Structures are given as structure tokens and as C-alpha cells.
Amino acid sequence: IKRRAAAHLQLPNGPRPLIPASLLLKFQRDTPEFLLNLRDTYGDASSFFLAGQLFIGLFAPAMVYEVTIAQQSSFVKGVGFARMRKVLGEGLLTNEEPIHMRHRRMMQPPFQKSRLDGYATLMTDLTTGQIGAWQDGEVVLLAPAMMRLTLSIVAETLFGTDALRFADQIGEHMGVAIDRIERTMLPGLDRLDSVPLPYWQKFHESADVLAEIAEELIAERRATYDPTDTSDLLSLLLSLRDEDGSQFTDEEIRDEALTLILSGHETTANMLTWAFSWLAARPDVLAALQRECRGVYVDPSMVQYAVKLVSATRDPARHGLADLARFITFGASPRATIALVEGARALAYVAAAASDAAHHATDEAVKTDSQAVYDYLVPIVKGFSTEMSVEMTSLGVQVHGGMG
């Protein structure tokens, strides 16, 4: 609604400067500060004009609920989301009803808890890999680091390893798209797209490149599509069916893929950056978080090593240990058998020591760490020792007269 058309409306109070453009400058310079001042000055509801367009600010949770949930069908997403369509097309973030409801219904299965749990290992591996490259004493710029991390997670979760060759391009052009969208979301500012300057023309180029990358990955997956393979989100999108049996078109899959990339990495990266910034100012909360992590998190490398160690006693060659087969394969030689039994006993000693430390150490951090190690080792000790006992009993029976 334009300023002139809004003259007869009963609007909430709000700023009405003599120079209207000054309000736009304040909004562009520091949007969060502008909105906070609006709430503090005018309360839960206010109105203001930017570029001649009416805006209503609602800050009470009950009001937000009415707009976004209870009466959502009475509202459209507005000029900001229309701007996003130039990059994201008609994805779940930008489309309106009735398309939105169909897409929302079809997009629910990929985000069921059972599937989300399956993404945890990939997320952990990628996070561990990035953190592992950091050096002690190094100053890390968190915002770009979190952008790289979340982009790598969402790209590989969505497209699998197929997206790795496009990782740099996706990061560069998604960054350009986000920057230009944020700078021109207000009414009338989209006219800057036609300004013949490289800065603004780059927006169109980036939107085209992102669409082409998504379309190429979709076409490649279509050509080799296996209905039983749902290892990544792209495979799931190709297999989705609506209630009437209809599927997403390739264009719809492209739009949803681009939507997941943008919404799945930029907002998450910003949240992580702000979280670390806040934790840095609250050492007491940081210490509590570290204690909790030590109690529930086990380094994936420990898990992988333990699994490899135990399974290598059955098939050393499979784990690149063929030259050690005569030393670590149970029953291969007396030395190997004795070594594995002693290994099981040693593992039990380590678990017992961890249990003692968890109960009797004076340092709380040591107690927490030791309990985590003990909890991790118990099922391994039980399983490995039981296997060794069964094997030893079987071997003893064979040595002393056989099974009959």
C-alpha cells in the first residue's frame, strides 16, 4: 500500500519524519537497531513508510502467531520473497498457496527423524575435518568459516559427493545472491537490477549459474536414477509422490534444491557465529557446555578405530592388514590367539580404570571424561571378551578331543 492510499487507514503509531528518505537510510544502515527502537518507542505494533510503501511492525508473540500460523492464508509473503524468486524460483520458501501446501506436504518425508539421524554422521565428519585444519593459536574468522562448513554439509547432504566439484562455485554465487537480495528487498529497489554496473549485473549471472548447476546435477541423477537409493536428499526428491501420485517436475526439484541450499546454510551459519560470540562473553555457560559435551560425545576416530580393531581379527586383509594376519587373526597361531586374549583383558583393565576415575577422581572434568570413556568401552569389552571366550572354549574342545 502506497503512502497516499494509506491516508484513510487507521494505522498504529510510528515514525513520520519530515524527510521520508531519512527513515530509509536508518533502516538500511542498521536494520536490527531500527526495529528495536521501533518496538521500544511504539510498543507491540507500529507503522512506517519506506520508499513510499507502508510497513507494519508486529512484535508481540501473539501477533506474530496470528500472522504466521492462525491466519496465514490471509497474508502473502510480500516483496522480499518475490525478490528471492529470482534465485530460488517457486520453492517452499517463496511460493504461495495452493502450491505451498502441496510442496510442504511432499517435502515432509525427507525430514523425518529417522532420516535426520542418518545425516548426523556426515555432519560430524565434515565438522571434524574443518576443525582439524585449525592450528593452536590461529585466529579464525568464524562467520566465513561457518559459511564454508554449513555449505559443505548442505551441499553433500543434498547432492551427495556429486556436488563436490561445484562447491566453490556454489559458495561464491550463493554469497553474491544473498548479498544482493538483502540489499534490495525493499519496494522499488529491484530497479537497481537494470543499472549497468558489474556489481548489480553479477546478481543475474549468479542466479543463472546456480540454476545451471542444480539442473546439471538433477539431469545426471535422472540418467542413473535408482529408486532404491535414497542416500541423499536429491534421490528422495526424485522419488517423492503426492497423494494423487504426481511427482515434482525437474524445475520444482531445482527450486527446492536451491531453497534448501540457501535456507540450510546461510541462516545456520549466522546462528552458529552468534552462538560462539555469545559463548565467548559467557565463560560460565561455555564451561557448562564443554562439560556436557564431554559426557555425551565420543570422538568418531575412536569409534572407527575400535570397529576396525575388532573386525580385523576376522578379516585383516579387508582393513589393509594382510601382512599382520598371522599375528592378529584368532586361531592363526598360538601367538595370535594369546595376543587377542591379552588384548581383551587389557581393554577390560582400561575400562575398569576409567570406572575408578569416574567415581573417585577429585577433578570434575576428569570424572566426566572418564565416565564417557567407560560408557563407550563397556559394550566393546563385553562383546569382544565374550567372542574371545567362545573362541577359546571352542579351540580347547578341539584340542582335547574334538566336538564328539
Tab-separated table of C-alpha atoms in Angstrom:
chain	number	residue	atom	x	y	z
A	1	ILE	CA	0.000	0.000	0.000
A	2	LYS	CA	1.389	3.384	-1.013
A	3	ARG	CA	1.507	6.328	1.352
A	4	ARG	CA	-1.313	8.202	-0.415
A	5	ALA	CA	-3.620	5.160	-0.443
A	6	ALA	CA	-2.945	4.601	3.277
A	7	ALA	CA	-4.053	8.121	4.240
A	8	HIS	CA	-7.575	6.984	5.168
A	9	LEU	CA	-6.485	3.922	7.162
A	10	GLN	CA	-6.338	3.732	10.953
A	11	LEU	CA	-2.719	2.793	11.455
A	12	PRO	CA	-0.665	2.083	14.586
A	13	ASN	CA	1.614	4.910	15.650
A	14	GLY	CA	5.054	5.096	14.111
A	15	PRO	CA	7.800	7.451	12.916
A	16	ARG	CA	6.784	10.107	10.365
A	17	PRO	CA	9.947	12.170	9.690
A	18	LEU	CA	9.796	15.414	7.738
A	19	ILE	CA	12.333	13.939	5.334
A	20	PRO	CA	10.960	10.453	4.489
A	21	ALA	CA	14.238	9.320	2.922
A	22	SER	CA	15.989	9.674	6.300
A	23	LEU	CA	13.975	6.710	7.630
A	24	LEU	CA	15.105	4.533	4.754
A	25	LEU	CA	18.739	5.450	5.447
A	26	LYS	CA	18.353	4.472	9.114
A	27	PHE	CA	16.731	1.183	8.130
A	28	GLN	CA	19.471	0.328	5.645
A	29	ARG	CA	22.322	1.375	7.929
A	30	ASP	CA	21.324	-0.796	10.920
A	31	THR	CA	18.100	-2.764	10.473
A	32	PRO	CA	18.153	-4.579	13.878
A	33	GLU	CA	18.718	-1.293	15.721
A	34	PHE	CA	15.932	0.354	13.718
A	35	LEU	CA	13.452	-2.388	14.636
A	36	LEU	CA	14.458	-2.447	18.305
A	37	ASN	CA	13.982	1.311	18.559
A	38	LEU	CA	10.615	0.922	16.854
A	39	ARG	CA	9.483	-1.638	19.431
A	40	ASP	CA	10.836	0.322	22.402
A	41	THR	CA	9.261	3.586	21.232
A	42	TYR	CA	5.879	2.491	19.868
A	43	GLY	CA	5.200	-0.835	21.574
A	44	ASP	CA	3.923	-4.127	20.159
A	45	ALA	CA	2.567	-2.654	16.897
A	46	SER	CA	3.748	0.253	14.758
A	47	SER	CA	3.621	1.515	11.194
A	48	PHE	CA	6.164	3.261	8.984
A	49	PHE	CA	6.839	4.041	5.338
A	50	LEU	CA	9.943	3.065	3.359
A	51	ALA	CA	10.321	4.181	-0.245
A	52	GLY	CA	6.678	5.298	-0.103
A	53	GLN	CA	5.465	1.813	0.877
A	54	LEU	CA	3.540	1.049	4.076
A	55	PHE	CA	5.085	-1.388	6.560
A	56	ILE	CA	3.524	-2.717	9.779
A	57	GLY	CA	5.804	-3.884	12.577
A	58	LEU	CA	4.422	-6.541	14.947
A	59	PHE	CA	6.498	-7.544	17.966
A	60	ALA	CA	4.123	-9.311	20.373
A	61	PRO	CA	4.383	-13.128	20.158
A	62	ALA	CA	0.591	-13.429	19.959
A	63	MET	CA	0.506	-11.085	16.951
A	64	VAL	CA	3.296	-12.990	15.203
A	65	TYR	CA	1.409	-16.239	15.801
A	66	GLU	CA	-1.749	-14.839	14.232
A	67	VAL	CA	0.101	-13.758	11.076
A	68	THR	CA	2.367	-16.765	10.596
A	69	ILE	CA	0.103	-19.577	11.851
A	70	ALA	CA	-3.513	-18.856	12.737
A	71	GLN	CA	-4.338	-16.570	9.798
A	72	GLN	CA	-1.501	-17.328	7.412
A	73	SER	CA	-3.888	-17.836	4.482
A	74	SER	CA	-4.872	-14.152	4.769
A	75	PHE	CA	-1.338	-12.962	4.060
A	76	VAL	CA	1.168	-13.211	1.223
A	77	LYS	CA	4.927	-13.289	1.637
A	78	GLY	CA	5.494	-9.875	0.103
A	79	VAL	CA	8.145	-8.066	-1.871
A	80	GLY	CA	11.141	-9.565	-0.074
A	81	PHE	CA	10.210	-13.107	-1.032
A	82	ALA	CA	9.271	-12.004	-4.532
A	83	ARG	CA	12.848	-10.812	-4.779
A	84	MET	CA	14.127	-14.222	-3.702
A	85	ARG	CA	12.198	-15.906	-6.515
A	86	LYS	CA	14.763	-14.579	-8.981
A	87	VAL	CA	17.230	-17.031	-7.417
A	88	LEU	CA	15.097	-19.701	-5.726
A	89	GLY	CA	12.192	-19.911	-8.170
A	90	GLU	CA	8.970	-21.314	-6.715
A	91	GLY	CA	10.497	-23.245	-3.824
A	92	LEU	CA	8.948	-23.872	-0.423
A	93	LEU	CA	10.363	-20.622	0.952
A	94	THR	CA	8.952	-18.371	-1.767
A	95	ASN	CA	5.794	-19.953	-3.208
A	96	GLU	CA	2.229	-19.121	-2.178
A	97	GLU	CA	-0.897	-21.237	-1.723
A	98	PRO	CA	-2.047	-23.632	-3.051
A	99	ILE	CA	1.397	-24.578	-4.394
A	100	HIS	CA	2.934	-24.086	-0.969
A	101	MET	CA	0.710	-26.687	0.720
A	102	ARG	CA	1.441	-29.309	-1.946
A	103	HIS	CA	5.205	-28.755	-1.697
A	104	ARG	CA	5.108	-28.703	2.093
A	105	ARG	CA	3.201	-31.999	2.179
A	106	MET	CA	5.582	-33.671	-0.265
A	107	MET	CA	8.719	-32.333	1.452
A	108	GLN	CA	7.910	-33.816	4.863
A	109	PRO	CA	9.257	-37.402	4.394
A	110	PRO	CA	12.906	-36.351	3.820
A	111	PHE	CA	12.888	-34.617	7.199
A	112	GLN	CA	11.523	-37.381	9.372
A	113	LYS	CA	13.604	-38.040	12.472
A	114	SER	CA	14.860	-41.405	11.247
A	115	ARG	CA	16.381	-39.741	8.178
A	116	LEU	CA	17.776	-36.785	10.088
A	117	ASP	CA	19.611	-39.191	12.397
A	118	GLY	CA	21.262	-40.669	9.326
A	119	TYR	CA	22.714	-37.289	8.359
A	120	ALA	CA	24.425	-36.886	11.745
A	121	THR	CA	27.496	-38.945	10.823
A	122	LEU	CA	28.117	-36.915	7.666
A	123	MET	CA	27.694	-33.650	9.567
A	124	THR	CA	30.089	-34.831	12.287
A	125	ASP	CA	32.723	-35.956	9.768
A	126	LEU	CA	32.626	-32.682	7.835
A	127	THR	CA	32.763	-30.649	11.043
A	128	THR	CA	35.671	-32.673	12.403
A	129	GLY	CA	37.518	-32.277	9.101
A	130	GLN	CA	37.201	-28.487	9.111
A	131	ILE	CA	38.104	-28.075	12.768
A	132	GLY	CA	41.052	-30.424	12.301
A	133	ALA	CA	42.624	-27.959	9.877
A	134	TRP	CA	42.725	-25.217	12.527
A	135	GLN	CA	46.023	-24.680	14.346
A	136	ASP	CA	46.591	-23.848	18.026
A	137	GLY	CA	46.910	-20.096	18.401
A	138	GLU	CA	45.386	-19.431	14.994
A	139	VAL	CA	42.812	-16.629	14.716
A	140	VAL	CA	39.747	-17.996	12.902
A	141	LEU	CA	37.182	-15.707	11.283
A	142	LEU	CA	34.072	-17.524	12.407
A	143	ALA	CA	31.496	-16.057	10.016
A	144	PRO	CA	33.189	-17.240	6.778
A	145	ALA	CA	34.321	-20.470	8.460
A	146	MET	CA	30.763	-21.326	9.494
A	147	MET	CA	29.525	-20.408	5.999
A	148	ARG	CA	32.012	-22.879	4.468
A	149	LEU	CA	31.090	-25.591	6.952
A	150	THR	CA	27.319	-25.330	6.616
A	151	LEU	CA	27.547	-25.041	2.822
A	152	SER	CA	29.631	-28.221	2.614
A	153	ILE	CA	27.115	-30.019	4.863
A	154	VAL	CA	24.005	-28.953	2.976
A	155	ALA	CA	25.569	-29.496	-0.472
A	156	GLU	CA	26.761	-33.032	0.315
A	157	THR	CA	23.578	-33.927	2.210
A	158	LEU	CA	21.507	-32.698	-0.720
A	159	PHE	CA	23.528	-33.845	-3.720
A	160	GLY	CA	25.985	-36.347	-2.236
A	161	THR	CA	29.554	-36.312	-3.471
A	162	ASP	CA	28.321	-35.235	-6.927
A	163	ALA	CA	28.296	-31.623	-5.692
A	164	LEU	CA	31.930	-31.543	-4.595
A	165	ARG	CA	33.179	-30.376	-7.993
A	166	PHE	CA	30.812	-27.393	-7.798
A	167	ALA	CA	31.474	-26.494	-4.153
A	168	ASP	CA	33.492	-23.345	-4.872
A	169	GLN	CA	31.025	-22.094	-7.480
A	170	ILE	CA	28.019	-22.727	-5.238
A	171	GLY	CA	29.679	-20.884	-2.365
A	172	GLU	CA	30.686	-17.889	-4.490
A	173	HIS	CA	27.422	-17.391	-6.349
A	174	MET	CA	25.144	-18.134	-3.386
A	175	GLY	CA	27.097	-15.494	-1.460
A	176	VAL	CA	26.524	-12.953	-4.245
A	177	ALA	CA	22.824	-13.804	-4.438
A	178	ILE	CA	22.301	-13.462	-0.673
A	179	ASP	CA	24.152	-10.132	-0.596
A	180	ARG	CA	22.147	-8.587	-3.447
A	181	ILE	CA	18.824	-9.899	-2.127
A	182	GLU	CA	19.473	-8.427	1.319
A	183	ARG	CA	20.404	-5.045	-0.159
A	184	THR	CA	17.390	-4.731	-2.435
A	185	MET	CA	14.464	-6.335	-0.590
A	186	LEU	CA	12.605	-3.053	-0.120
A	187	PRO	CA	9.952	-1.975	-2.636
A	188	GLY	CA	11.358	-0.199	-5.662
A	189	LEU	CA	14.984	-1.163	-5.065
A	190	ASP	CA	14.758	-4.030	-7.544
A	191	ARG	CA	15.113	-1.377	-10.251
A	192	LEU	CA	18.821	-1.421	-9.392
A	193	ASP	CA	18.979	-4.736	-11.274
A	194	SER	CA	18.877	-2.793	-14.518
A	195	VAL	CA	21.734	-0.469	-13.548
A	196	PRO	CA	24.583	-1.231	-15.995
A	197	LEU	CA	27.187	-1.756	-13.294
A	198	PRO	CA	29.093	-5.043	-12.738
A	199	TYR	CA	28.067	-5.099	-9.061
A	200	TRP	CA	24.362	-5.402	-9.921
A	201	GLN	CA	24.773	-7.445	-13.105
A	202	LYS	CA	26.600	-10.066	-11.049
A	203	PHE	CA	23.273	-10.902	-9.385
A	204	HIS	CA	21.742	-12.151	-12.638
A	205	GLU	CA	24.912	-14.066	-13.500
A	206	SER	CA	24.973	-15.789	-10.110
A	207	ALA	CA	21.280	-16.702	-10.286
A	208	ASP	CA	21.840	-18.282	-13.711
A	209	VAL	CA	24.948	-20.204	-12.610
A	210	LEU	CA	23.194	-21.655	-9.545
A	211	ALA	CA	20.225	-22.776	-11.651
A	212	GLU	CA	22.531	-24.373	-14.235
A	213	ILE	CA	24.483	-26.283	-11.584
A	214	ALA	CA	21.292	-27.626	-9.994
A	215	GLU	CA	19.847	-28.587	-13.374
A	216	GLU	CA	23.051	-30.407	-14.372
A	217	LEU	CA	23.123	-32.408	-11.126
A	218	ILE	CA	19.437	-33.291	-11.477
A	219	ALA	CA	19.884	-34.396	-15.111
A	220	GLU	CA	22.873	-36.573	-14.171
A	221	ARG	CA	20.933	-38.194	-11.346
A	222	ARG	CA	17.910	-38.768	-13.587
A	223	ALA	CA	20.139	-40.612	-16.053
A	224	THR	CA	21.398	-43.009	-13.356
A	225	TYR	CA	18.347	-42.983	-11.091
A	226	ASP	CA	17.935	-45.973	-8.779
A	227	PRO	CA	14.597	-45.956	-6.890
A	228	THR	CA	16.147	-47.981	-4.057
A	229	ASP	CA	18.942	-45.449	-3.488
A	230	THR	CA	17.811	-42.728	-1.092
A	231	SER	CA	21.243	-41.896	0.268
A	232	ASP	CA	20.841	-38.155	-0.262
A	233	LEU	CA	18.038	-35.631	-0.498
A	234	LEU	CA	18.190	-35.352	-4.276
A	235	SER	CA	17.368	-39.042	-4.647
A	236	LEU	CA	14.476	-38.588	-2.232
A	237	LEU	CA	13.148	-35.582	-4.146
A	238	LEU	CA	13.150	-37.636	-7.337
A	239	SER	CA	11.168	-40.405	-5.648
A	240	LEU	CA	8.534	-38.284	-3.875
A	241	ARG	CA	4.862	-38.806	-4.748
A	242	ASP	CA	1.884	-36.653	-3.800
A	243	GLU	CA	-1.425	-38.140	-2.651
A	244	ASP	CA	-2.639	-38.237	-6.262
A	245	GLY	CA	0.547	-39.981	-7.431
A	246	SER	CA	2.056	-36.875	-9.062
A	247	GLN	CA	5.778	-36.120	-8.835
A	248	PHE	CA	7.877	-32.989	-8.726
A	249	THR	CA	8.989	-31.724	-12.121
A	250	ASP	CA	12.701	-31.142	-12.654
A	251	GLU	CA	12.037	-27.392	-12.359
A	252	GLU	CA	10.333	-27.901	-8.988
A	253	ILE	CA	13.192	-30.099	-7.796
A	254	ARG	CA	15.674	-27.414	-8.912
A	255	ASP	CA	13.795	-24.725	-6.986
A	256	GLU	CA	13.530	-26.843	-3.829
A	257	ALA	CA	17.216	-27.787	-4.050
A	258	LEU	CA	18.295	-24.152	-4.298
A	259	THR	CA	15.920	-23.267	-1.455
A	260	LEU	CA	17.479	-25.944	0.765
A	261	ILE	CA	20.986	-24.701	-0.042
A	262	LEU	CA	20.176	-21.093	0.857
A	263	SER	CA	17.982	-21.729	3.885
A	264	GLY	CA	20.116	-24.638	5.090
A	265	HIS	CA	23.469	-22.906	5.207
A	266	GLU	CA	23.243	-19.125	5.499
A	267	THR	CA	20.843	-18.940	8.441
A	268	THR	CA	22.544	-21.847	10.239
A	269	ALA	CA	25.982	-20.288	9.770
A	270	ASN	CA	24.753	-16.982	11.187
A	271	MET	CA	23.223	-18.758	14.185
A	272	LEU	CA	26.478	-20.625	14.900
A	273	THR	CA	28.526	-17.443	14.587
A	274	TRP	CA	26.296	-15.561	17.022
A	275	ALA	CA	26.239	-18.557	19.392
A	276	PHE	CA	30.050	-18.683	19.583
A	277	SER	CA	30.185	-14.905	20.013
A	278	TRP	CA	27.749	-15.127	22.931
A	279	LEU	CA	29.574	-18.083	24.492
A	280	ALA	CA	32.849	-16.144	24.326
A	281	ALA	CA	31.239	-13.486	26.537
A	282	ARG	CA	29.818	-16.082	28.963
A	283	PRO	CA	32.676	-18.336	30.147
A	284	ASP	CA	30.406	-19.936	32.768
A	285	VAL	CA	27.951	-21.119	30.098
A	286	LEU	CA	30.836	-22.200	27.840
A	287	ALA	CA	32.312	-24.306	30.657
A	288	ALA	CA	28.930	-25.949	31.319
A	289	LEU	CA	28.543	-26.708	27.603
A	290	GLN	CA	32.016	-28.242	27.449
A	291	ARG	CA	31.232	-30.476	30.443
A	292	GLU	CA	28.010	-31.633	28.803
A	293	CYS	CA	29.785	-32.369	25.518
A	294	ARG	CA	32.438	-34.454	27.249
A	295	GLY	CA	29.670	-36.515	28.798
A	296	VAL	CA	27.848	-37.346	25.569
A	297	TYR	CA	30.350	-37.025	22.724
A	298	VAL	CA	32.859	-39.653	21.659
A	299	ASP	CA	35.424	-38.776	19.012
A	300	PRO	CA	34.385	-40.600	15.792
A	301	SER	CA	38.009	-41.627	15.256
A	302	MET	CA	37.801	-43.707	18.460
A	303	VAL	CA	34.698	-45.462	17.182
A	304	GLN	CA	36.254	-46.161	13.799
A	305	TYR	CA	39.467	-47.458	15.394
A	306	ALA	CA	37.624	-49.798	17.755
A	307	VAL	CA	35.434	-51.191	14.975
A	308	LYS	CA	38.475	-51.711	12.761
A	309	LEU	CA	40.433	-53.345	15.561
A	310	VAL	CA	37.725	-55.863	16.394
A	311	SER	CA	36.684	-56.669	12.819
A	312	ALA	CA	40.321	-57.008	11.751
A	313	THR	CA	40.570	-60.142	13.878
A	314	ARG	CA	38.191	-61.767	11.390
A	315	ASP	CA	39.403	-60.354	8.066
A	316	PRO	CA	42.737	-58.480	8.312
A	317	ALA	CA	43.167	-58.090	4.546
A	318	ARG	CA	39.902	-56.144	4.278
A	319	HIS	CA	41.410	-53.477	6.533
A	320	GLY	CA	44.787	-53.303	4.839
A	321	LEU	CA	46.462	-55.503	7.452
A	322	ALA	CA	47.131	-58.647	5.417
A	323	ASP	CA	50.811	-58.632	6.400
A	324	LEU	CA	49.792	-58.903	10.081
A	325	ALA	CA	47.252	-61.692	9.573
A	326	ARG	CA	49.336	-64.315	11.351
A	327	PHE	CA	49.609	-62.094	14.402
A	328	ILE	CA	46.066	-60.728	14.796
A	329	THR	CA	43.718	-63.366	13.306
A	330	PHE	CA	42.245	-65.528	16.025
A	331	GLY	CA	43.418	-69.111	15.690
A	332	ALA	CA	46.067	-68.312	13.066
A	333	SER	CA	48.798	-69.198	15.532
A	334	PRO	CA	49.230	-69.671	19.281
A	335	ARG	CA	50.868	-66.242	19.408
A	336	ALA	CA	47.875	-64.569	17.706
A	337	THR	CA	45.367	-66.325	19.960
A	338	ILE	CA	47.237	-65.387	23.126
A	339	ALA	CA	47.716	-61.791	21.912
A	340	LEU	CA	43.990	-61.344	21.279
A	341	VAL	CA	43.055	-62.794	24.656
A	342	GLU	CA	45.558	-60.489	26.309
A	343	GLY	CA	44.150	-57.601	24.270
A	344	ALA	CA	40.644	-58.316	25.525
A	345	ARG	CA	41.982	-58.444	29.079
A	346	ALA	CA	43.857	-55.149	28.601
A	347	LEU	CA	40.732	-53.491	27.234
A	348	ALA	CA	38.839	-54.615	30.343
A	349	TYR	CA	41.604	-53.112	32.530
A	350	VAL	CA	41.307	-49.785	30.708
A	351	ALA	CA	37.539	-49.782	31.205
A	352	ALA	CA	37.963	-50.632	34.909
A	353	ALA	CA	40.481	-47.801	35.341
A	354	ALA	CA	38.078	-45.380	33.661
A	355	SER	CA	35.305	-46.523	36.018
A	356	ASP	CA	37.539	-45.937	39.046
A	357	ALA	CA	38.444	-42.439	37.842
A	358	ALA	CA	34.798	-41.636	37.112
A	359	HIS	CA	33.881	-42.446	40.717
A	360	HIS	CA	36.924	-41.313	42.691
A	361	ALA	CA	38.798	-38.575	40.793
A	362	THR	CA	38.897	-35.191	42.514
A	363	ASP	CA	38.741	-33.172	39.273
A	364	GLU	CA	35.164	-32.933	37.964
A	365	ALA	CA	36.353	-32.652	34.356
A	366	VAL	CA	38.392	-35.867	34.745
A	367	LYS	CA	35.386	-37.635	36.274
A	368	THR	CA	33.168	-36.559	33.384
A	369	ASP	CA	35.718	-37.578	30.737
A	370	SER	CA	36.363	-40.920	32.431
A	371	GLN	CA	32.660	-41.728	32.643
A	372	ALA	CA	32.278	-41.027	28.914
A	373	VAL	CA	35.221	-43.368	28.131
A	374	TYR	CA	33.804	-46.069	30.409
A	375	ASP	CA	30.320	-45.859	28.882
A	376	TYR	CA	31.852	-46.162	25.432
A	377	LEU	CA	34.119	-49.117	26.276
A	378	VAL	CA	31.631	-51.293	28.194
A	379	PRO	CA	29.761	-52.758	25.188
A	380	ILE	CA	33.049	-53.274	23.325
A	381	VAL	CA	34.650	-55.072	26.276
A	382	LYS	CA	31.584	-57.238	26.777
A	383	GLY	CA	31.242	-58.152	23.110
A	384	PHE	CA	34.937	-58.665	22.377
A	385	SER	CA	35.619	-60.618	25.571
A	386	THR	CA	32.601	-62.844	25.009
A	387	GLU	CA	33.785	-63.624	21.476
A	388	MET	CA	37.256	-64.455	22.785
A	389	SER	CA	35.767	-66.719	25.461
A	390	VAL	CA	33.647	-68.608	22.942
A	391	GLU	CA	36.620	-68.993	20.591
A	392	MET	CA	38.913	-70.172	23.391
A	393	THR	CA	36.338	-72.695	24.595
A	394	SER	CA	35.826	-73.999	21.048
A	395	LEU	CA	39.573	-74.244	20.490
A	396	GLY	CA	40.049	-76.049	23.805
A	397	VAL	CA	37.378	-78.606	22.941
A	398	GLN	CA	39.019	-79.208	19.564
A	399	VAL	CA	42.479	-79.644	21.110
A	400	HIS	CA	41.213	-82.062	23.732
A	401	GLY	CA	39.355	-84.497	21.533
A	402	GLY	CA	37.087	-82.608	19.165
A	403	MET	CA	33.367	-81.884	19.330
A	404	GLY	CA	32.414	-85.576	19.635
